[in-house]
Amino acid sequence: MDAILNALSCLMALGTSMFLWRRPTSVYKETGVMVLSLCVFVLFSYFTVDSSEATLEYMPFRMLALCLCFSTTSLTSHKSRYMVLALVLWLWVEFFGGLTFVYRGLEMPWTRVVAIGSGAVGAAFLSHISREMEFMLMVYWIAIWMFF
Amino acid sequence: MYRILVYIGAVLLLLGASAFGLSLWDGPTAWHTDARTFWGIPISLFVLWIGLAHAGTLISAIFLALGYPLGRRTSMIAELSTLCSLVVAALFPLVHLGVIDNFYMVVPFLDARGNFANLRSPLVWDFCCIAVYGVVSLLFFINHLFSEKKPALKKLIRPMAWLLFPLVLWVHTIVSLDFAVTFVPEWRGAYFPLYFIAGAIYSGLALVIILLTAEHCRVRVLEKLMLSLSWFMAAFWFWEFLLKGMFSFEVFFLGAVVPQFMWLRVIRENTFGRLLVAFSILVSLGLERYILVTPSEYDVANAFGWLDLGLVAFSMGLFVLLFFVLRAKLSALLEGDDVVMGEIVLQEDDPAKMEVSESNVFSALRLPLLLGVLVTLVYVTWAVSCDSGVLVSLSVANIVPLCLPLLVLVASIVLCARPLWSILGNRIRFVAIVLAGILGVFVGAFWAGGGSDTTSAVVSVQELASAKSIEGIWASRCASCHGNDGKFNEKFVREFYPLPQKLSLERLDSLGADSLVHVILNGRINMNPYRGRVTEDEARGLVHYMRLLAGENQ
């Protein structure tokens, strides 16, 4: 996947995250937004990622995980807790997805895994997340997505 | 009501018992297996029941950990369903193995004969994860069960919930890797961990809704979650269709379309309507598992024999019988004074209370987690330094799946041991000590290992009339483990145990022909003896053939 499409996928995750957790919230509304976002990511991945690339298999779910990470910045309570959970989900997708690739002879994306893991550990210690901190965290996640 | 359900369970169990017995007796030849994957109904049922086993922990532990506890009876019913489903699920990998007497070899520690489990095999991960999940779920259930009468245990429930939260997701992720790390094209999926977790939670919710219906009650939030998950499953099936072209109309209709009838008030508010939707989901997910496990079988109806149906009946009967007998026996403890059925109890209005509670959780978990991390690090260091690395290159990625279960096991035991011990009466303490002794005997037996006797289900060499050449004997006797080309049989290495030896020329030369003939005829460590099935001349021919293969592989 080239850099432009990679950036576009990150932008899509950011864009769809804006529709999550807007008040009034409900189980159906939030799930509906997540599933619709996932369908958009599925179509995007299917039409843009080369089918010979193994990473195509989990691309939509990586995008969903990133979208959930972005969306936690708009939460009004328990922001740190859900941020950690979203990052752990992203870590989960990357690590276990990578593990299946290891069995096919590909490399585990250790740098990305460690970067996300560090982010999750760091976020666990944030008692108060200011607007500036939110911005820096989002930059950090985008950097992981784009460069690792 | 319970009595009728127990009778139904007993009838199903009896109907399926003969199928189960025959499966154990005959091994994998008894049931229908896929032509390409060699897997069949036991693995399908294992995946289905282990998925159903997740509902209890999801509903009770995850909700509790996040600060949204459900009513006591709802949680207890869900947790009990976890334990019963686990018992059912645990039986089927043993059936699948075909060599049930060697199952202890999946335990990842060194035994007296120098064997170390194949840590590259997801089967070993499965065993560890499910065993730990079973122990921790049991501890959680006991804590919850007695917490009304023993306040000391109440403080443990939320820390335990935080330990179970990642474990429940971990276990099903590992189950998904049974498939995802193989070469079968239909099973290639880096998205399988999430797909399996979603499917497990979905089917588990359906099961809990059925069980709650038997209690004459309903929990709306679970119905909402079930409906929401049907959309996620539809998205997963859409992705699978785009990626691999796999699509089953029956699975989609029963699992994604039928649940949408819950939007209709007439269905939603009707007991039979809710039951119909929940059963539809279970059938859909069961069918989906079977199609996944046997991708070559397009005609499922014809592939299913009476024995396959018998195993399905056996699993259902065992669960129903176990669940409703235990439910009736534990009735007094399950139904406390504060049974609140219905919506979840939201606690967001009192953030200060939540903060204090979370701080207590952290304090309670600090020491157990540290000890868990310490034990896990010691284990990882030891495992990497073991001889298994000589046979198959072992990477950190192979050991990581065992880390969380080990950490959680140690942390849970450290967390619960003292409070549980303090509330036990002398008689129960005595029973606990006896049980610990029995466990010690089992561990000792694992360590000592078992014999390598010839099984009764052997085929005489005369039956191999069509494979008279040594190459034919090799293909029929040896290739399943050592591979047709004398290298590992990769499928065997990835899904089975123990690891066969590498047949390098140096190794064969160092052992000598006479020694190798002796090993073939009499067995050694995990190599079964072939005396009676292979003559001495044929054994010498096989040694010669091994040398040829080793030479070609150099």
XYZ file of C-alpha atoms in Angstrom:
702
model
C 0.000 0.000 0.000
C 1.514 3.317 -0.967
C 1.876 6.282 1.364
C -0.999 8.291 -0.120
C -3.539 5.492 0.348
C -2.139 4.794 3.787
C -2.635 8.432 4.701
C -6.123 8.319 3.215
C -7.018 5.284 5.321
C -5.829 7.136 8.428
C -7.908 10.138 7.423
C -10.972 7.928 6.963
C -10.493 6.456 10.434
C -10.238 9.968 11.821
C -13.312 11.123 9.884
C -15.574 8.267 10.963
C -14.457 8.574 14.582
C -16.217 11.946 14.732
C -19.599 10.221 14.562
C -18.981 8.071 17.642
C -20.052 8.864 21.198
C -22.062 11.951 20.244
C -24.830 12.561 22.740
C -27.405 11.210 23.079
C -25.658 7.846 22.963
C -27.326 4.468 22.660
C -26.198 0.905 22.097
C -27.867 0.759 18.674
C -26.557 4.119 17.478
C -22.939 3.532 18.492
C -22.899 -0.023 17.173
C -24.568 1.109 13.967
C -21.911 3.783 13.423
C -19.135 1.279 14.144
C -20.550 -1.333 11.770
C -21.137 1.234 9.015
C -17.574 2.512 9.488
C -16.321 -1.069 9.306
C -18.233 -1.610 6.050
C -16.675 1.544 4.610
C -13.208 0.336 5.689
C -13.924 -3.079 4.193
C -14.810 -1.590 0.818
C -11.903 0.848 0.942
C -9.439 -1.964 1.725
C -10.893 -4.268 -0.891
C -10.588 -1.715 -3.686
C -7.288 -0.103 -2.725
C -5.042 -2.755 -1.206
C -3.313 -5.193 -3.548
C -4.906 -8.617 -3.073
C -1.476 -10.260 -3.003
C -0.567 -8.323 0.145
C -1.185 -10.408 3.258
C -1.910 -7.273 5.290
C -5.144 -6.833 3.330
C -6.714 -9.486 5.573
C -6.782 -7.316 8.671
C -6.635 -3.841 7.181
C -10.308 -2.893 7.867
C -9.966 -3.995 11.485
C -6.772 -2.025 11.970
C -8.659 0.993 10.637
C -11.552 0.317 13.007
C -9.166 0.066 15.950
C -7.519 3.353 14.971
C -10.962 4.922 14.581
C -11.874 3.808 18.125
C -8.617 5.272 19.468
C -9.416 8.627 17.856
C -12.990 8.482 19.108
C -11.935 8.168 22.755
C -10.682 11.755 22.668
C -14.285 12.926 22.442
C -15.422 11.037 25.535
C -16.466 13.128 28.503
C -15.813 10.597 31.256
C -13.429 7.685 31.832
C -11.421 8.944 28.867
C -8.143 7.418 30.004
C -9.686 4.005 30.690
C -11.355 3.703 27.302
C -8.294 5.111 25.554
C -6.229 2.305 27.053
C -8.872 -0.233 26.026
C -8.956 1.106 22.441
C -5.161 1.001 22.247
C -5.150 -2.546 23.608
C -7.650 -3.488 20.901
C -5.341 -2.003 18.282
C -2.395 -3.841 19.837
C -4.468 -7.034 19.806
C -5.271 -6.707 16.108
C -1.668 -5.950 15.212
C -0.049 -8.589 17.400
C -2.269 -11.553 16.648
C -2.594 -10.567 13.004
C 1.216 -10.393 12.889
C 1.454 -13.758 14.616
C -0.486 -15.437 11.822
C 1.926 -13.849 9.357
C 4.914 -15.212 11.292
C 3.625 -18.700 10.469
C 3.614 -17.773 6.800
C 7.205 -16.631 6.927
C 6.584 -12.893 7.226
C 8.075 -10.618 9.861
C 6.176 -9.607 12.972
C 5.787 -5.776 12.949
C 7.568 -5.491 16.291
C 8.232 -1.741 16.052
C 4.545 -1.017 15.576
C 3.545 -3.443 18.311
C 5.997 -1.934 20.783
C 4.966 1.619 19.859
C 1.277 0.881 20.403
C 2.018 -1.054 23.594
C 4.069 1.858 24.944
C 1.227 4.202 24.085
C -1.249 2.022 25.971
C 0.996 1.822 29.041
C 1.582 5.573 28.900
C -2.127 6.347 28.562
C -2.863 4.260 31.647
C -0.917 6.759 33.738
C -2.719 9.840 32.429
C -5.054 11.033 35.160
C -6.075 14.167 33.286
C -5.995 14.531 29.510
C -5.917 18.127 28.329
C -6.823 19.249 24.809
C -3.103 19.659 24.016
C -2.375 16.178 25.275
C -5.224 14.791 23.147
C -3.702 16.433 20.095
C -0.247 15.039 20.851
C -1.673 11.564 21.358
C -3.460 11.727 18.025
C -0.243 12.837 16.339
C 1.528 9.901 17.980
C -1.075 7.423 16.700
C -0.949 8.896 13.194
C 2.850 8.615 13.274
C 2.587 4.943 14.252
C 0.105 4.336 11.447
C 2.134 6.162 8.817
C 5.729 5.300 9.638
C 5.770 1.969 11.504
C -39.625 -27.233 34.601
C -36.036 -28.070 35.616
C -36.963 -31.733 35.924
C -38.290 -31.794 32.351
C -35.137 -30.116 31.080
C -32.974 -32.583 33.009
C -34.888 -35.469 31.412
C -34.435 -33.931 27.968
C -30.723 -33.571 28.659
C -30.461 -37.162 29.858
C -32.253 -38.504 26.774
C -29.977 -36.526 24.426
C -26.920 -37.645 26.377
C -27.937 -41.291 26.187
C -28.682 -41.011 22.489
C -25.275 -39.489 21.857
C -23.277 -41.613 24.305
C -22.819 -44.470 21.848
C -21.534 -42.045 19.212
C -19.137 -40.561 21.739
C -17.925 -44.004 22.828
C -17.417 -45.137 19.250
C -15.503 -41.946 18.474
C -13.125 -42.600 21.355
C -12.741 -46.244 20.375
C -12.244 -45.827 16.638
C -10.537 -42.447 16.548
C -10.727 -40.069 13.578
C -11.947 -42.794 11.205
C -15.275 -42.875 13.040
C -16.590 -39.461 12.063
C -16.704 -37.672 8.761
C -13.540 -35.704 8.073
C -12.844 -33.082 5.467
C -10.807 -34.394 2.544
C -8.297 -31.554 2.766
C -8.126 -30.489 6.394
C -8.726 -33.899 8.026
C -10.837 -32.128 10.621
C -14.461 -32.860 11.397
C -17.305 -32.488 13.832
C -15.259 -32.727 17.094
C -13.351 -29.544 16.264
C -16.561 -27.815 15.097
C -18.236 -28.664 18.391
C -15.166 -27.618 20.339
C -15.134 -24.182 18.699
C -18.883 -23.795 19.191
C -18.886 -24.757 22.875
C -15.763 -22.848 23.781
C -17.441 -19.831 22.196
C -20.557 -20.405 24.251
C -18.357 -20.616 27.320
C -17.408 -16.986 26.881
C -20.807 -15.536 27.510
C -20.667 -15.986 31.264
C -17.451 -14.094 31.619
C -18.463 -11.437 29.166
C -21.728 -10.733 30.886
C -20.526 -10.951 34.404
C -16.841 -10.041 34.476
C -16.562 -7.461 31.725
C -19.684 -5.580 32.780
C -18.530 -5.691 36.370
C -14.994 -4.598 35.528
C -16.307 -1.596 33.639
C -18.588 -0.665 36.514
C -21.948 -1.815 35.149
C -22.873 -4.881 37.214
C -25.832 -7.007 36.209
C -28.367 -8.581 38.543
C -26.907 -11.341 40.692
C -28.953 -14.200 39.288
C -28.293 -13.120 35.693
C -24.561 -13.100 36.364
C -24.629 -16.407 38.181
C -26.617 -18.131 35.438
C -24.159 -16.819 32.872
C -21.139 -17.923 34.911
C -22.604 -21.371 35.465
C -23.202 -21.694 31.723
C -19.506 -20.887 31.214
C -18.394 -23.709 33.461
C -20.771 -26.254 31.931
C -19.879 -25.221 28.374
C -16.197 -25.521 29.236
C -16.657 -29.102 30.410
C -18.395 -29.963 27.129
C -15.831 -28.071 25.031
C -12.866 -29.717 26.749
C -13.985 -33.215 25.716
C -13.850 -32.668 21.978
C -10.160 -31.857 21.428
C -9.441 -35.143 23.219
C -11.782 -36.961 20.847
C -10.168 -35.163 17.903
C -6.651 -36.212 18.911
C -7.410 -39.886 18.396
C -4.627 -40.815 20.847
C -6.391 -39.838 24.015
C -3.886 -41.632 26.240
C -1.149 -39.256 25.099
C -3.056 -36.040 25.722
C -0.764 -35.025 28.584
C 1.923 -34.260 26.023
C 0.242 -30.954 25.279
C 1.176 -29.718 28.747
C 4.076 -27.359 28.160
C 6.672 -28.608 30.575
C 9.593 -30.940 30.403
C 8.794 -34.529 31.318
C 11.002 -37.264 32.716
C 11.869 -38.521 29.224
C 13.133 -35.153 28.098
C 10.109 -34.255 25.992
C 8.996 -30.714 25.790
C 5.620 -29.859 24.277
C 5.612 -28.375 20.823
C 5.150 -24.703 21.652
C 4.647 -23.917 17.990
C 1.421 -25.879 18.041
C -1.773 -23.978 18.847
C -3.002 -27.199 20.457
C -0.587 -26.606 23.330
C -1.746 -23.004 23.595
C -5.347 -24.226 23.573
C -4.771 -26.632 26.412
C -3.090 -24.009 28.597
C -5.572 -21.247 27.886
C -8.649 -23.395 28.408
C -7.277 -25.025 31.554
C -6.459 -21.631 33.065
C -9.765 -20.189 31.918
C -11.557 -23.083 33.594
C -9.688 -22.650 36.892
C -10.104 -18.870 36.998
C -13.773 -19.042 35.982
C -14.364 -21.584 38.754
C -12.660 -19.329 41.313
C -14.714 -16.393 40.086
C -17.912 -18.400 40.290
C -17.142 -19.634 43.824
C -16.333 -16.095 44.950
C -19.539 -14.808 43.464
C -21.587 -17.685 44.815
C -20.535 -17.234 48.430
C -20.027 -13.474 48.384
C -23.533 -12.803 49.738
C -22.785 -14.755 52.891
C -19.039 -14.106 53.173
C -18.277 -10.382 52.790
C -14.526 -11.077 52.600
C -15.099 -12.571 49.161
C -17.078 -9.623 47.873
C -13.929 -7.511 47.676
C -12.342 -10.050 45.335
C -15.035 -10.081 42.673
C -14.063 -6.898 40.850
C -10.284 -7.575 40.830
C -11.075 -11.074 39.574
C -13.284 -9.544 36.887
C -10.335 -7.441 35.700
C -8.186 -10.570 35.498
C -10.839 -12.444 33.544
C -11.594 -9.585 31.154
C -8.445 -10.006 29.009
C -8.292 -13.756 29.612
C -11.682 -14.469 28.070
C -10.709 -12.584 24.921
C -7.276 -14.191 24.909
C -8.682 -17.719 25.047
C -10.837 -17.337 22.001
C -8.087 -15.554 20.127
C -5.913 -18.589 20.709
C -8.715 -20.857 19.474
C -8.846 -18.786 16.288
C -5.114 -19.307 15.794
C -5.723 -23.063 15.507
C -7.009 -22.142 12.084
C -5.184 -18.951 11.195
C -1.656 -20.359 11.421
C -2.283 -23.234 9.006
C -1.866 -23.471 5.249
C -5.531 -24.083 4.410
C -6.524 -21.149 2.158
C -9.987 -20.792 3.715
C -8.453 -20.468 7.163
C -5.978 -17.772 6.301
C -7.170 -14.754 8.157
C -5.273 -12.247 10.215
C -8.733 -11.009 11.218
C -9.715 -14.380 12.712
C -9.057 -13.369 16.354
C -11.668 -10.592 16.206
C -14.002 -12.659 14.045
C -13.921 -15.566 16.472
C -14.371 -13.337 19.512
C -17.389 -11.633 17.956
C -18.893 -15.009 17.004
C -18.243 -16.435 20.458
C -19.843 -13.530 22.252
C -22.764 -13.539 19.843
C -23.550 -17.224 20.303
C -22.903 -16.963 24.038
C -25.413 -14.154 24.391
C -27.984 -16.251 22.558
C -27.363 -19.136 24.952
C -27.698 -16.931 28.034
C -30.941 -15.467 26.696
C -32.292 -19.008 26.293
C -31.203 -19.932 29.810
C -32.745 -16.771 31.243
C -35.971 -17.588 29.431
C -36.007 -20.890 31.313
C -35.859 -18.730 34.453
C -38.921 -16.834 33.209
C -37.040 -13.574 32.965
C -35.311 -11.402 30.402
C -32.558 -8.793 30.376
C -33.156 -6.177 27.720
C -29.577 -5.000 27.558
C -28.445 -8.495 26.551
C -31.046 -8.590 23.798
C -29.828 -5.212 22.539
C -26.242 -6.431 22.571
C -27.216 -9.585 20.707
C -28.973 -7.589 18.023
C -26.041 -5.197 17.717
C -23.607 -8.089 17.363
C -25.689 -9.518 14.517
C -24.659 -6.454 12.492
C -21.010 -7.006 13.318
C -21.280 -10.635 12.261
C -22.905 -9.565 8.995
C -19.948 -7.214 8.400
C -17.495 -10.044 9.090
C -19.325 -12.360 6.682
C -19.310 -9.584 4.082
C -15.528 -9.270 4.465
C -15.090 -13.019 4.231
C -17.120 -13.057 1.027
C -15.028 -10.270 -0.522
C -11.739 -11.794 0.602
C -12.285 -15.491 -0.097
C -15.597 -15.737 -1.916
C -17.013 -17.816 0.933
C -20.671 -17.273 1.642
C -23.387 -19.448 3.137
C -26.940 -18.286 2.672
C -28.224 -20.436 5.569
C -25.664 -19.023 7.984
C -26.367 -15.466 6.885
C -30.129 -15.858 6.998
C -30.257 -17.541 10.409
C -27.488 -15.462 11.952
C -27.991 -12.011 10.484
C -31.517 -11.774 9.040
C -33.649 -13.641 11.580
C -32.314 -11.623 14.574
C -33.656 -8.470 12.916
C -37.164 -9.751 13.743
C -36.372 -8.563 17.259
C -37.277 -5.098 15.977
C -40.869 -6.299 15.835
C -42.608 -5.832 19.149
C -44.716 -8.950 18.606
C -41.569 -11.107 18.424
C -39.525 -9.230 21.026
C -42.203 -9.353 23.701
C -43.078 -12.968 23.064
C -41.147 -15.712 24.893
C -41.293 -18.091 21.951
C -40.297 -15.302 19.587
C -37.168 -14.576 21.612
C -36.378 -18.273 21.921
C -36.792 -18.755 18.189
C -34.364 -15.937 17.415
C -31.822 -17.168 19.973
C -32.004 -20.764 18.687
C -31.693 -19.484 15.128
C -28.434 -17.762 16.088
C -27.082 -20.912 17.735
C -27.918 -23.021 14.670
C -26.345 -20.423 12.409
C -23.133 -20.246 14.412
C -22.978 -24.045 14.730
C -23.368 -24.398 10.984
C -20.803 -21.684 10.389
C -18.258 -23.548 12.539
C -18.876 -26.766 10.652
C -18.484 -25.079 7.277
C -15.317 -23.383 8.464
C -13.801 -26.604 9.791
C -14.700 -28.613 6.702
C -14.297 -26.158 3.811
C -14.262 -28.885 1.142
C -17.740 -30.092 2.041
C -20.249 -28.074 0.112
C -23.103 -30.458 0.840
C -23.256 -30.348 4.621
C -26.442 -32.402 4.831
C -24.842 -35.372 3.078
C -21.552 -35.039 4.915
C -23.278 -35.419 8.266
C -23.540 -39.065 9.324
C -25.391 -40.561 12.282
C -22.231 -40.446 14.364
C -21.774 -36.724 13.704
C -25.370 -36.111 14.742
C -24.819 -38.329 17.777
C -21.874 -36.199 18.885
C -24.012 -33.061 18.511
C -26.753 -34.683 20.625
C -24.163 -35.802 23.175
C -22.782 -32.293 23.577
C -26.244 -30.749 23.916
C -27.418 -33.421 26.334
C -24.335 -33.146 28.506
C -24.679 -29.384 28.733
C -28.401 -29.384 29.490
C -28.058 -32.131 32.084
C -25.032 -30.579 33.763
C -26.426 -27.075 33.774
C -29.882 -27.805 35.093
C -28.735 -30.320 37.704
C -26.229 -27.771 39.053
C -28.813 -24.996 38.746
C -31.250 -26.961 40.859
C -28.604 -27.930 43.426
C -27.322 -24.360 43.793
C -30.764 -22.823 43.823
C -30.549 -21.554 47.396
C -27.219 -19.837 46.793
C -28.096 -18.361 43.415
C -31.249 -16.662 44.479
C -30.323 -14.090 47.098
C -32.597 -11.505 48.661
C -31.492 -8.743 46.315
C -32.230 -10.493 43.068
C -32.871 -7.732 40.612
C -33.816 -8.875 37.171
C -33.929 -6.436 34.324
C -31.787 -3.540 33.210
C -28.217 -3.086 34.294
C -27.506 -0.916 37.306
C -25.739 2.193 36.047
C -23.269 3.712 38.469
C -22.068 6.676 36.468
C -23.938 9.080 38.693
C -21.474 8.440 41.442
C -18.008 8.938 39.946
C -16.336 9.403 43.335
C -17.489 5.969 44.413
C -16.158 4.468 41.199
C -12.757 6.130 41.655
C -12.392 4.741 45.158
C -13.468 1.343 43.919
C -10.915 1.388 41.088
C -8.188 2.394 43.483
C -9.079 -0.592 45.672
C -8.998 -2.852 42.644
C -5.492 -1.691 41.802
C -4.327 -2.162 45.400
C -5.747 -5.670 45.491
C -4.187 -6.643 42.175
C -0.760 -5.069 42.657
C 1.047 -7.902 44.435
C -0.673 -10.796 42.605
C 0.120 -9.219 39.243
C 3.752 -8.626 40.161
C 4.125 -12.239 41.208
C 2.355 -13.325 38.029
C 4.741 -11.295 35.891
C 7.714 -12.722 37.774
C 6.614 -16.350 37.324
C 5.825 -15.717 33.653
C 9.267 -14.229 33.027
C 10.939 -17.189 34.735
C 8.865 -19.600 32.629
C 9.623 -17.821 29.355
C 13.351 -17.787 30.109
C 13.269 -21.484 30.977
C 11.159 -22.459 27.957
C 13.452 -20.660 25.527
C 16.468 -22.401 27.019
C 14.846 -25.855 26.711
C 15.883 -28.380 24.118
C 12.760 -27.888 22.052
C 14.623 -25.165 20.210
C 16.842 -27.822 18.719
C 13.914 -29.501 17.005
C 11.973 -26.482 15.827
C 13.086 -22.890 15.979
C 11.118 -21.290 18.769
C 10.510 -17.561 18.704
C 9.064 -15.159 21.242
C 5.888 -15.125 19.163
C 5.377 -18.826 19.939
C 5.631 -18.314 23.683
C 3.622 -15.106 24.027
C 0.251 -16.945 23.751
C 1.068 -18.737 27.005
C 2.146 -15.636 28.911
C -1.191 -14.077 29.787
C -2.842 -17.325 30.943
C 0.148 -18.072 33.170
C 0.158 -14.538 34.578
C -3.583 -14.630 35.261
C -3.403 -18.084 36.842
C -0.705 -17.060 39.300
C -2.381 -13.722 40.061
C -5.792 -15.352 40.631
C -4.420 -18.004 42.952
C -2.437 -15.442 44.943
C -5.468 -13.159 45.095
C -7.987 -15.784 46.173
C -6.009 -18.334 48.142
C -5.997 -16.614 51.527
C -9.567 -15.246 51.622
C -10.978 -18.526 50.321
C -8.958 -20.579 52.795
C -10.094 -18.417 55.714
C -13.777 -18.969 55.005
C -13.552 -22.710 54.450
C -14.710 -25.091 57.152
C -12.433 -27.884 58.375
C -14.173 -30.512 56.273
C -13.837 -28.506 53.062
C -10.227 -27.723 53.904
C -9.603 -31.450 54.176
C -11.283 -32.019 50.807
C -9.184 -29.194 49.308
C -5.985 -30.802 50.598
C -7.050 -34.173 49.146
C -7.845 -32.519 45.811
C -4.462 -30.774 45.852
C -2.867 -34.181 46.476
C -4.744 -35.673 43.515
C -3.640 -32.741 41.375
C -0.064 -33.429 42.499
C -0.434 -37.046 41.399
C -1.667 -35.881 38.003
C 1.243 -33.485 37.645
C 3.578 -36.320 38.564
C 1.898 -38.537 35.978
C 2.293 -35.832 33.355
C 5.937 -35.555 34.250
C 6.515 -39.297 34.181
C 4.720 -39.667 30.858
C 2.945 -42.761 29.603
C 3.849 -45.943 27.804
C 4.112 -46.291 24.080
C 2.075 -49.472 23.738
C 0.747 -50.579 20.432
C -2.861 -49.552 20.145
C -5.488 -52.186 19.538
C -6.653 -50.410 16.423
C -3.606 -51.435 14.392
C -3.757 -52.568 10.839
C -1.713 -55.654 10.003
C 0.955 -55.439 7.371
C -1.028 -57.838 5.202
C -3.669 -55.177 4.820
C -1.098 -53.039 3.124
C -0.992 -55.353 0.157
C -1.228 -52.487 -2.245
C 1.753 -50.784 -0.650
C 4.329 -53.513 -0.816
C 7.296 -51.355 -1.520
C 9.212 -49.674 1.275
C 8.124 -46.339 -0.129
C 4.528 -47.446 0.296
C 5.143 -48.525 3.888
C 6.826 -45.211 4.545
C 3.862 -43.326 3.088
C 1.324 -45.328 5.071
C 3.200 -45.702 8.379
C 5.717 -42.906 8.753
C 4.790 -39.972 6.542
C 1.942 -38.736 8.736
C 4.564 -37.538 11.245
C 7.901 -37.483 9.417
C 6.526 -36.225 6.116
C 6.621 -37.844 2.684
C 9.957 -36.160 2.030
C 11.452 -37.041 5.424
C 11.133 -33.476 6.660
C 8.450 -32.587 9.160
C 4.878 -32.989 8.185
C 4.121 -29.300 8.594
C 0.448 -29.807 9.384
C 1.411 -32.269 12.101
C 3.924 -29.859 13.599
C 1.431 -27.053 13.668
C -1.560 -28.826 15.081
C -0.336 -31.893 16.848
C 2.208 -33.279 19.268
C 4.865 -34.366 19.934
C 7.517 -33.228 17.499
C 8.981 -35.963 15.306
C 12.755 -36.106 14.969
C 14.497 -34.438 12.074
C 15.998 -37.130 9.862
C 19.312 -35.570 8.931
C 22.085 -37.727 7.474
C 24.386 -36.900 10.394
C 21.781 -37.980 12.917
C 21.062 -41.243 11.089
C 24.774 -42.016 10.822
C 25.365 -41.270 14.480
C 22.573 -43.640 15.550
C 23.463 -46.499 13.217
C 21.171 -48.843 11.279
C 20.744 -51.472 14.025
C 19.744 -48.864 16.565
C 17.197 -47.329 14.187
C 15.692 -50.719 13.370
C 15.343 -51.279 17.118
C 13.565 -47.931 17.493
C 11.148 -48.714 14.659
C 10.282 -52.120 16.075
C 10.198 -51.292 19.787
C 9.468 -47.569 19.913
C 11.292 -44.874 21.825
C 10.013 -41.813 23.697
C 7.070 -40.713 21.549
C 7.748 -43.049 18.655
C 5.239 -45.889 18.825
C 6.513 -49.483 18.382
C 5.750 -51.048 15.005
C 6.601 -54.669 15.783
C 3.810 -56.790 14.377
C 3.003 -54.214 11.779
C 6.438 -54.033 10.173
C 8.844 -56.956 9.782
C 12.542 -56.618 10.632
C 13.460 -56.683 6.944
C 10.953 -53.937 6.225
C 12.358 -51.918 9.143
C 15.842 -52.225 7.596
C 14.354 -51.136 4.297
C 12.812 -48.134 5.986
C 16.174 -47.159 7.497
C 17.695 -47.351 4.034
C 14.840 -45.243 2.677
C 15.356 -42.688 5.437
C 19.003 -42.363 4.417
C 17.951 -41.785 0.818
C 15.522 -39.064 1.863
C 18.072 -37.465 4.196
C 20.589 -37.433 1.352
C 18.076 -35.751 -0.949
C 17.268 -33.164 1.696
C 20.880 -32.181 2.268
